[in-house]
Short mmCIF file of C-alpha atoms in Angstrom, two decimals:
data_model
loop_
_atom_site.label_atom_id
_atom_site.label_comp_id
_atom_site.label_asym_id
_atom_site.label_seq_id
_atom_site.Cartn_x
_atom_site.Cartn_y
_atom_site.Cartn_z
CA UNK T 1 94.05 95.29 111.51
CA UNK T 2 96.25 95.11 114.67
CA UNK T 3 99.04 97.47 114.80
CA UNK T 4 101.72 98.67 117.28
CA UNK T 5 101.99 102.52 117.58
CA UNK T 6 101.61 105.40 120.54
CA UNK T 7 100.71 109.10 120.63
CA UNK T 8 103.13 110.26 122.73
CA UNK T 9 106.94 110.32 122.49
CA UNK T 10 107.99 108.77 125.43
CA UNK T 11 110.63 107.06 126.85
CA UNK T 12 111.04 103.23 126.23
CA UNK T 13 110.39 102.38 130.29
CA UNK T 14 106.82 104.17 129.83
CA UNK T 15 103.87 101.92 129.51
CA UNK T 16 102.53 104.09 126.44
CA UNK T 17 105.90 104.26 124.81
CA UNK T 18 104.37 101.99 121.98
CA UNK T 19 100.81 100.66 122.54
CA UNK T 20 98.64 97.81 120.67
CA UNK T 21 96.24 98.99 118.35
CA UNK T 22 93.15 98.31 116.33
CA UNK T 23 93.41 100.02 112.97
CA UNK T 24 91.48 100.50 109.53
CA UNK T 25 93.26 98.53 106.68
CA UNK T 26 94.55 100.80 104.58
CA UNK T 27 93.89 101.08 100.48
CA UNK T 28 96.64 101.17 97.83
CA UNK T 29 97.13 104.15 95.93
CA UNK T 30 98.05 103.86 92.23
CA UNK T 31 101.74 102.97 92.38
CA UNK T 32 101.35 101.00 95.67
CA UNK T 33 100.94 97.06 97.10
CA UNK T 34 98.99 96.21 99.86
CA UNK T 35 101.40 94.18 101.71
CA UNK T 36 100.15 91.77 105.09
CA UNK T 37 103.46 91.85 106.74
CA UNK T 38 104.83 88.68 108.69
CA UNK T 39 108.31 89.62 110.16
CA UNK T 40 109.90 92.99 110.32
CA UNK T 41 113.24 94.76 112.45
CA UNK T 42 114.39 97.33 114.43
CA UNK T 43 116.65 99.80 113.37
CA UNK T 44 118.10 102.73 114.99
CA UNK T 45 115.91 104.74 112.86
CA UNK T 46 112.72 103.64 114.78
CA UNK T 47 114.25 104.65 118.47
CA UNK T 48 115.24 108.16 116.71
CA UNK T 49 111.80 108.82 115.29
CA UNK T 50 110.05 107.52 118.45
CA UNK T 51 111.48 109.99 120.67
CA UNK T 52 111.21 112.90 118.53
CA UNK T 53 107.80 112.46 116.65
CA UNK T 54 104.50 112.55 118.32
CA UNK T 55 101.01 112.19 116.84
CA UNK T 56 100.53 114.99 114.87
CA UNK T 57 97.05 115.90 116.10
CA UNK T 58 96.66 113.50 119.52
CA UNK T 59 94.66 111.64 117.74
CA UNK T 60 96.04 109.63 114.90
CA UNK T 61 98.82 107.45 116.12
CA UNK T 62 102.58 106.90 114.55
CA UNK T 63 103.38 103.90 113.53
CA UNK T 64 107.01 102.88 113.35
CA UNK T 65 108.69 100.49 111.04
CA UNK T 66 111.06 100.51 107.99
CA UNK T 67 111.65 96.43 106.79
CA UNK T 68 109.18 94.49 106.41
CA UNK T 69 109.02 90.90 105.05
CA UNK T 70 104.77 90.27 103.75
CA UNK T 71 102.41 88.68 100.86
CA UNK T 72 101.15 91.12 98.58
CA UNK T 73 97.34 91.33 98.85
CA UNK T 74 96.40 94.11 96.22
CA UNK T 75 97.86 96.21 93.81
CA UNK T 76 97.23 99.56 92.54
CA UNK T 77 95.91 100.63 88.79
CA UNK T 78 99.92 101.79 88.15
CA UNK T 79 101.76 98.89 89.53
CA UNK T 80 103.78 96.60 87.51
CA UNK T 81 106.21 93.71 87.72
CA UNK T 82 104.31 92.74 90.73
CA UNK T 83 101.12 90.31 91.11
CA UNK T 84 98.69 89.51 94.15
CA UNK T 85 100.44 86.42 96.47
CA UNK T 86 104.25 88.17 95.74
CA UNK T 87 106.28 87.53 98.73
CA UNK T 88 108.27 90.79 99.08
CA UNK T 89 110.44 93.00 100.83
CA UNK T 90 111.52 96.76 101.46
CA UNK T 91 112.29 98.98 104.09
CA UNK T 92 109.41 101.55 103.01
CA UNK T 93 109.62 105.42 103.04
CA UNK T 94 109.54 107.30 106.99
CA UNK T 95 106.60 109.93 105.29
CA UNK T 96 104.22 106.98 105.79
CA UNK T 97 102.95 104.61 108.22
CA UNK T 98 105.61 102.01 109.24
CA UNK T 99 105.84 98.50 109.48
CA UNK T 100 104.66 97.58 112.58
CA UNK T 101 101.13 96.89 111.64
CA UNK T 102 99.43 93.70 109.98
CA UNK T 103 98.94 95.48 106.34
CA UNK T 104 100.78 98.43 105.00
CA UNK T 105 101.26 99.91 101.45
CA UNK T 106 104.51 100.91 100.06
CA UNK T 107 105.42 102.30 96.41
CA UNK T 108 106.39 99.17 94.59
CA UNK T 109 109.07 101.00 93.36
CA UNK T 110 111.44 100.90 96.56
CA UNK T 111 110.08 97.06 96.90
CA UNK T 112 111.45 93.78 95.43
CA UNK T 113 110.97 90.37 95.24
CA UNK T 114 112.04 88.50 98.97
CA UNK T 115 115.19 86.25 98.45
CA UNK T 116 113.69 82.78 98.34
CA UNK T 117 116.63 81.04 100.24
CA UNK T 118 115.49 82.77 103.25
CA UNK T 119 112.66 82.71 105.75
CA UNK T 120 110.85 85.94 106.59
CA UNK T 121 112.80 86.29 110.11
CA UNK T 122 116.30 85.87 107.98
CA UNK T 123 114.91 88.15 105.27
CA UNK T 124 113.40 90.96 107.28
CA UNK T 125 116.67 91.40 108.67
CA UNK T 126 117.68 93.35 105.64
CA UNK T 127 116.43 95.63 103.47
CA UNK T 128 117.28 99.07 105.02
CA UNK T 129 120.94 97.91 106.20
CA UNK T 130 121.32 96.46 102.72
CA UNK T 131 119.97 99.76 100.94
CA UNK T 132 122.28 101.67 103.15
CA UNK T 133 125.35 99.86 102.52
CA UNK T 134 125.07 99.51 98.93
CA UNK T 135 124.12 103.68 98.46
CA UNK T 136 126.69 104.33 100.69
CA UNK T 137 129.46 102.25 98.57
CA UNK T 138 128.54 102.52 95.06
CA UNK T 139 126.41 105.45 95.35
CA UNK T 140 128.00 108.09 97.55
CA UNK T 141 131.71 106.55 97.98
CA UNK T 142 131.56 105.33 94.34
CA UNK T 143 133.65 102.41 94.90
CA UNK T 144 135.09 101.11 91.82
CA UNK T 145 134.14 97.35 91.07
CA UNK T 146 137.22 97.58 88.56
CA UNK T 147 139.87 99.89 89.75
CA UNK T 148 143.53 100.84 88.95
CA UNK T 149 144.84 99.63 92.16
CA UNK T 150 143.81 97.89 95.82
CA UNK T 151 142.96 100.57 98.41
CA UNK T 152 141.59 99.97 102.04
CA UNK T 153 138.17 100.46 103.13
CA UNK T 154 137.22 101.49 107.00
CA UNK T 155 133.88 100.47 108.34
CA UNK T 156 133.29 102.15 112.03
CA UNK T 157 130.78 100.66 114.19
CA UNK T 158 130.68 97.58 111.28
CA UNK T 159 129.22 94.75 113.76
CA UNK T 160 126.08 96.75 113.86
CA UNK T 161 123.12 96.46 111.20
CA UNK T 162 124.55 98.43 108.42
CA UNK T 163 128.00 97.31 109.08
CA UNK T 164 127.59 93.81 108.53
CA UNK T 165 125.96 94.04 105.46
CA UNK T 166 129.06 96.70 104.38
CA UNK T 167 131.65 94.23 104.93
CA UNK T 168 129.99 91.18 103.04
CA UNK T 169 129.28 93.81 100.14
CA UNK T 170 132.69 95.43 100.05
CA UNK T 171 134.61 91.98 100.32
CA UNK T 172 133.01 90.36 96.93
CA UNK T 173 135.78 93.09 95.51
CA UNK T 174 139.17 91.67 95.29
CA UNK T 175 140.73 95.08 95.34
CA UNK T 176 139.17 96.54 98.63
CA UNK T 177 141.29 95.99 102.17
CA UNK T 178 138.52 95.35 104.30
CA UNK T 179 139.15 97.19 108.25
CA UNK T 180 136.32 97.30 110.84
CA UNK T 181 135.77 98.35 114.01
CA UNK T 182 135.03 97.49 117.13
CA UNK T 183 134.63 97.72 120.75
CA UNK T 184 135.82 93.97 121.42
CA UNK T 185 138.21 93.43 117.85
CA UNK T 186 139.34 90.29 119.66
CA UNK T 187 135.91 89.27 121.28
CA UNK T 188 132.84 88.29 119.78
CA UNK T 189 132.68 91.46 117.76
CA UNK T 190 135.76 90.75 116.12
CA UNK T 191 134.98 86.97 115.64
CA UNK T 192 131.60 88.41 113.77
CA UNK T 193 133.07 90.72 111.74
CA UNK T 194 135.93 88.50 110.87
CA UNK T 195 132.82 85.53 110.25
CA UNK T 196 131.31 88.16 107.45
CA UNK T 197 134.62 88.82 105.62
CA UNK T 198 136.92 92.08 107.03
CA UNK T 199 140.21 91.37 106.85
CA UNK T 200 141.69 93.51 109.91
CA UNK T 201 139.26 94.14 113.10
CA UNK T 202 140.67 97.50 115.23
CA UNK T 203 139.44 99.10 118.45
CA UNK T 204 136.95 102.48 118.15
CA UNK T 205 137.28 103.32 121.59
CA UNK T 206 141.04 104.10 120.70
CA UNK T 207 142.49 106.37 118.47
CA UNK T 208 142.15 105.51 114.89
CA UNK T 209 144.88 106.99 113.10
CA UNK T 210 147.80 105.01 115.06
CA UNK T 211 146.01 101.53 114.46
CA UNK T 212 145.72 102.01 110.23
CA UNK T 213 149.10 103.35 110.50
CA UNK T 214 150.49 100.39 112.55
CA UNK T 215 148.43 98.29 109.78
CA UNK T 216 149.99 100.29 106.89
CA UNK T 217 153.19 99.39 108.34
CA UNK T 218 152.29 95.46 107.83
CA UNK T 219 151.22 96.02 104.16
CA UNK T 220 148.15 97.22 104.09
CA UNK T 221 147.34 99.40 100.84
CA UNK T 222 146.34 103.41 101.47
CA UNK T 223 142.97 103.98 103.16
CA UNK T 224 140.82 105.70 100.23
CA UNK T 225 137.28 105.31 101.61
CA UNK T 226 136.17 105.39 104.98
CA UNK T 227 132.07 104.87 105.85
CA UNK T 228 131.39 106.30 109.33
CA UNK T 229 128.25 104.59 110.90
CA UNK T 230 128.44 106.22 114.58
CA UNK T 231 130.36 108.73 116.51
CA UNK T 232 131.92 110.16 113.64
CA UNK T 233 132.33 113.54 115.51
CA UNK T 234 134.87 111.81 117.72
CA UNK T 235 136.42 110.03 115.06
CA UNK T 236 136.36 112.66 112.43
CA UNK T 237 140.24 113.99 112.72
CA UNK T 238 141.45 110.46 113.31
CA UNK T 239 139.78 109.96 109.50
CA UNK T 240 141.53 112.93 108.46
CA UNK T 241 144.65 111.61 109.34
CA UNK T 242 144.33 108.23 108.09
CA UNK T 243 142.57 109.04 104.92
CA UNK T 244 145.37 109.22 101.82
CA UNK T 245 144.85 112.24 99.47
CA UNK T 246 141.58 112.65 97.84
CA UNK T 247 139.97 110.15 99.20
CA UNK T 248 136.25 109.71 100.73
CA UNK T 249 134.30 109.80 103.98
CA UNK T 250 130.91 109.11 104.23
CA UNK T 251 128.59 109.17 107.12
CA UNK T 252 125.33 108.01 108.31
CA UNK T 253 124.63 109.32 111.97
CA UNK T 254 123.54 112.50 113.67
CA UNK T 255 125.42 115.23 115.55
CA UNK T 256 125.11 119.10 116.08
CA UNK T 257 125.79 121.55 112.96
CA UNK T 258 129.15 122.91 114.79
CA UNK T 259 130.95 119.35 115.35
CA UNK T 260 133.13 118.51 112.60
CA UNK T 261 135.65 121.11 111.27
CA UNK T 262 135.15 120.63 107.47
CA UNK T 263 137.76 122.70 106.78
CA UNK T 264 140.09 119.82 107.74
CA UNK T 265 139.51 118.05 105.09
CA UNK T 266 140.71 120.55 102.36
CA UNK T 267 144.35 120.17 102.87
CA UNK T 268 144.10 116.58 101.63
CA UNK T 269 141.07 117.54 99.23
CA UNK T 270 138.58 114.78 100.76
CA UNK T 271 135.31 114.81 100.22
CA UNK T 272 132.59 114.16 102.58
CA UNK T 273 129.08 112.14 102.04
CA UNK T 274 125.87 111.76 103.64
CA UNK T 275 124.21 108.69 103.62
CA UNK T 276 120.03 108.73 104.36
CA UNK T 277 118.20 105.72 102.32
CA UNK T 278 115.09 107.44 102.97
CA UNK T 279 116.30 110.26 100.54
CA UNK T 280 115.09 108.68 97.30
CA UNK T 281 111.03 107.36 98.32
CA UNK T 282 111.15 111.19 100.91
CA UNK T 283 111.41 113.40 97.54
CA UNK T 284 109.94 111.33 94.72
CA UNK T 285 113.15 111.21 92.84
CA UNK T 286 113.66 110.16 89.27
CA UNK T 287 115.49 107.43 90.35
CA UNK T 288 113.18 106.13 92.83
CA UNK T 289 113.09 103.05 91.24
CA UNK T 290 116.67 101.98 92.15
CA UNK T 291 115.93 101.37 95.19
CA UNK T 292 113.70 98.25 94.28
CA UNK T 293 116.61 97.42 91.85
CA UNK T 294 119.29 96.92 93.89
CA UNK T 295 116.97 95.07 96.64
CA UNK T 296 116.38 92.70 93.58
CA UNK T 297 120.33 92.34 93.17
CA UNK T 298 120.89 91.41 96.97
CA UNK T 299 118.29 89.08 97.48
CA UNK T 300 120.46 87.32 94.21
CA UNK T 301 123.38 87.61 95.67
CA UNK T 302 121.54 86.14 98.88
CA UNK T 303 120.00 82.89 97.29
CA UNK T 304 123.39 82.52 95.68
CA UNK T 305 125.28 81.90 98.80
CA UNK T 306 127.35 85.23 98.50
CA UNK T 307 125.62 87.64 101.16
CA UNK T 308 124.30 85.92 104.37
CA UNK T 309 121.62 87.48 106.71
CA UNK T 310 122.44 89.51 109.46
CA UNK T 311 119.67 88.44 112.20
CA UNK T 312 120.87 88.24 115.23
CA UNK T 313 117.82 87.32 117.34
CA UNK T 314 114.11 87.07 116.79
CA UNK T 315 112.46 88.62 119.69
CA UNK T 316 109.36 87.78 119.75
CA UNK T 317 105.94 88.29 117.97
CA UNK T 318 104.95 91.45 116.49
CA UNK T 319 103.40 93.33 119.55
CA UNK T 320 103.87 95.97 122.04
CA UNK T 321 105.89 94.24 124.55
CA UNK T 322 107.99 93.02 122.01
CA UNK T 323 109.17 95.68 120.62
CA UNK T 324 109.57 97.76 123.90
CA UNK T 325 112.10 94.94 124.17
CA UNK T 326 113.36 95.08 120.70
CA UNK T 327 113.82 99.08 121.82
CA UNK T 328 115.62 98.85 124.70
CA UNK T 329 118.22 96.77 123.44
CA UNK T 330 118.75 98.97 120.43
CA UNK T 331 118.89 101.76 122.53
CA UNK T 332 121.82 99.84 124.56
CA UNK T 333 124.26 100.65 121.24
CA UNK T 334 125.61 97.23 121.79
CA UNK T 335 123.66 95.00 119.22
CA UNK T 336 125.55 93.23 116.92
CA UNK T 337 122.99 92.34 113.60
CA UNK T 338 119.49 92.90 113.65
CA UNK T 339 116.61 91.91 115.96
CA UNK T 340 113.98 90.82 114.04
CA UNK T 341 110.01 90.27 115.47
CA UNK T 342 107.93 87.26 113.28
CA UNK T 343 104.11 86.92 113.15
CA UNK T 344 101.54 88.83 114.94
CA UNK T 345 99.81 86.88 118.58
CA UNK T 346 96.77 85.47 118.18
#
C-alpha cells in the first residue's frame, strides 16, 4: 500500500521530513476494521509528534495521522455494529500507525459511522477537533445542558481546529455566553468565529481580564468555564482574574512543568483540566467505547444542519509534498479550520 512516513525527525524544509512509501497492508486484530482511507487532516498533533518521534529502530518508519475518512474492507472476529463497505470515521489512537497511508486499522470502538451529508474532504475535517471539544465540555468542564442560570464560556485560540468545533457545540445551549478569541476579532477571524455562533469575539494578544470585564460591564453573565487551546501560560492569570468563584479551566496545549502557578487558583477554588483525546484508545479504558459514541452523535447533529464542517482548504492529494505543505502551514499557528488532503495520486 502507499503510505507517507520518514525515519528521521526532521524539520519540515528537509527533503526526508516525510517521505513516500511502499508498505505491507496491514491485518485487523480482533476488535479492529481494516479501513482504505480516502481523505484525512492535519492537526497540530502530527507537527508535535513529527519532531519529537523518530523510527524506533531506523528501520520501521512512523507514520503520522489521526482523522481519517475510508470504506471498511475487513473486520475482525470481535467487531460489531460494523459491516464490510461502512463508510466511517475516527481520529484513531497515536500508539499505532497513523492515517497517512492507503489502509489502516483502528479499534472500532473509537470509530463511527461518517455523517452522510458530507463528502470525505468535509468529513475528515473532524473527528479529533470534534472529540476534543465535546470531552473538553461535557467531559472535563462538565457543562450543564440544563443549568440553574446562564454563565459565559471563553474559547482562546477558537478560530483554530478545536475551536470551531467548541463554539458550534457550546452555542446549541441557550444558557452559555459564547466569547472567543482572536488575533484579528474584527478581521476574518472574528467574521469566522462570529459565522460558527460566538457571541462576543476579543483580542488574545491583549490582556484578557480587562476585555471580559469591559464585556461584563455590557451584560454579559459571570465567566464560569474557560477552555484554553494555546498559550495558556501567558494567559493563565488573566483566567484567574476573569474566572467567577469556583469555576473551571481546562487546557489542551503544552508548556514546561514550572509555568503556571496553580496555587493561584485556590483563592477562588477553580479547578483546572487537561484535555488529551488520545487518553481513552492510549490506556484501554472502560469507557473506550464513548469515543465512537459521541462521533455517532456529531455526525447527527451534522446531517441535521446543526454543526457545519470546519475545512478550510483541501491541499492536495495524499502524498509527501502535500503534506510537507499541509505542515508548514500548521506550523505557521495562523490556520483558521482544518486542512484536509483527499485521495491518494495515481
Amino acid at each position: 500500500m502507499k503510505a507517507v512516513g520518514y525515519f528521521k525527525s526532521l524539520p519540515i524544509t528537509e527533503a526526508e521530513s516525510l517521505i513516500d512509501l511502499e508498505l505491507p497492508t496491514p491485518a485487523p486484530g480482533p476488535q479492529d476494521l481494516l479501513v482504505e482511507v480516502t481523505a484525512i487532516a492535519v492537526n497540530p498533533v502530527d507537527t508535535k509528534i513529527r519532531v519529537r518521534r523518530a523510527s524506533a529502530d531506523g528501520t520501521t518508519p512512523v507514520v503520522l495521522g489521526w482523522d481519517a475518512v475510508g470504506t471498511v474492507r475487513a473486520i475482525g472476529t470481535e467487531v460489531a455494529g460494523f459491516a464490510v463497505g461502512d463508510r466511517v470515521w475516527y481520529a484513531g489512537d497515536i500508539t499505532r500507525p497513523g492515517s497517512n497511508a492507503q489502509f489502516q486499522c483502528v479499534d472500532h470502538r473509537i470509530a463511527a459511522q461518517a455523517p452522510a451529508s458530507l463528502s470525505d474532504a468535509e468529513a475528515a475535517a473532524l473527528p479529533l477537533t470534534a472529540i476534543t471539544a465535546w470531552e473538553l465540555l461535557f467531559d472535563r468542564l462538565q457543562v450543564q445542558q440544563q443549568p440553574e442560570r446562564p454563565v459565559s464560556l471563553l474559547v482562546t485560540g477558537a478560530a483554530g481546529g478545536v475551536g470551531s468545533i467548541l463554539v458550534q457545540l457550546a452555542r446549541r445551549y441557550p444558557h452559555l455566553t459564547v466569547i472567543g478569541t482572536s488575533s484579528e476579532p474584527d478581521g476574518e477571524g472574528g467574521k469566522w468565529l462570529h459565522a460558527l455562533g460566538a457571541h462576543h469575539v476579543i483580542n488574545h494578544r491583549e490582556p484578557i481580564a480587562p476585555q471580559i470585564a469591559a464585556l461584563q460591564k455590557n451584560g454579559i453573565p459571570p465567566l464560569r468555564y474557560v477552555t484554553s487551546l494555546t498559550h495558556t501560560p501567558q494567559h493563565f492569570q488573566g483566567f484567574v482574574d476573569a474566572l467567577e468563584p469556583q469555576g473551571k479551566l481546562a487546557m489542551i496545549d503544552d508548556f514546561g512543568p514550572n509555568d503556571l502557578d496553580v496555587m493561584a487558583l485556590k483563592g477562588k477554588s477553580l479547578s483546572l483540566h487537561w484535555e488529551l483525546m488520545f487518553t481513552r484508545s492510549m490506556h484501554a479504558t472502560h469507557d473506550i467505547a464513548a469515543q465512537g459514541r459521541l462521533l455517532t452523535e456529531v455526525a447527527a447533529l451534522v446531517d441535521a444542519g446543526k454543526i457545519r464542517t470546519t475545512l478550510s482548504d483541501v491541499v492536495g492529494t495524499i502524498s509527501a509534498d502535500s503534506l510537507k505543505r499541509a505542515h508548514a502551514l500548521q506550523e505557521s499557528q495562523r490556520q483558521r479550520g482544518k486542512l484536509v488532503l483527499q485521495g491518494w495520486p495515481a
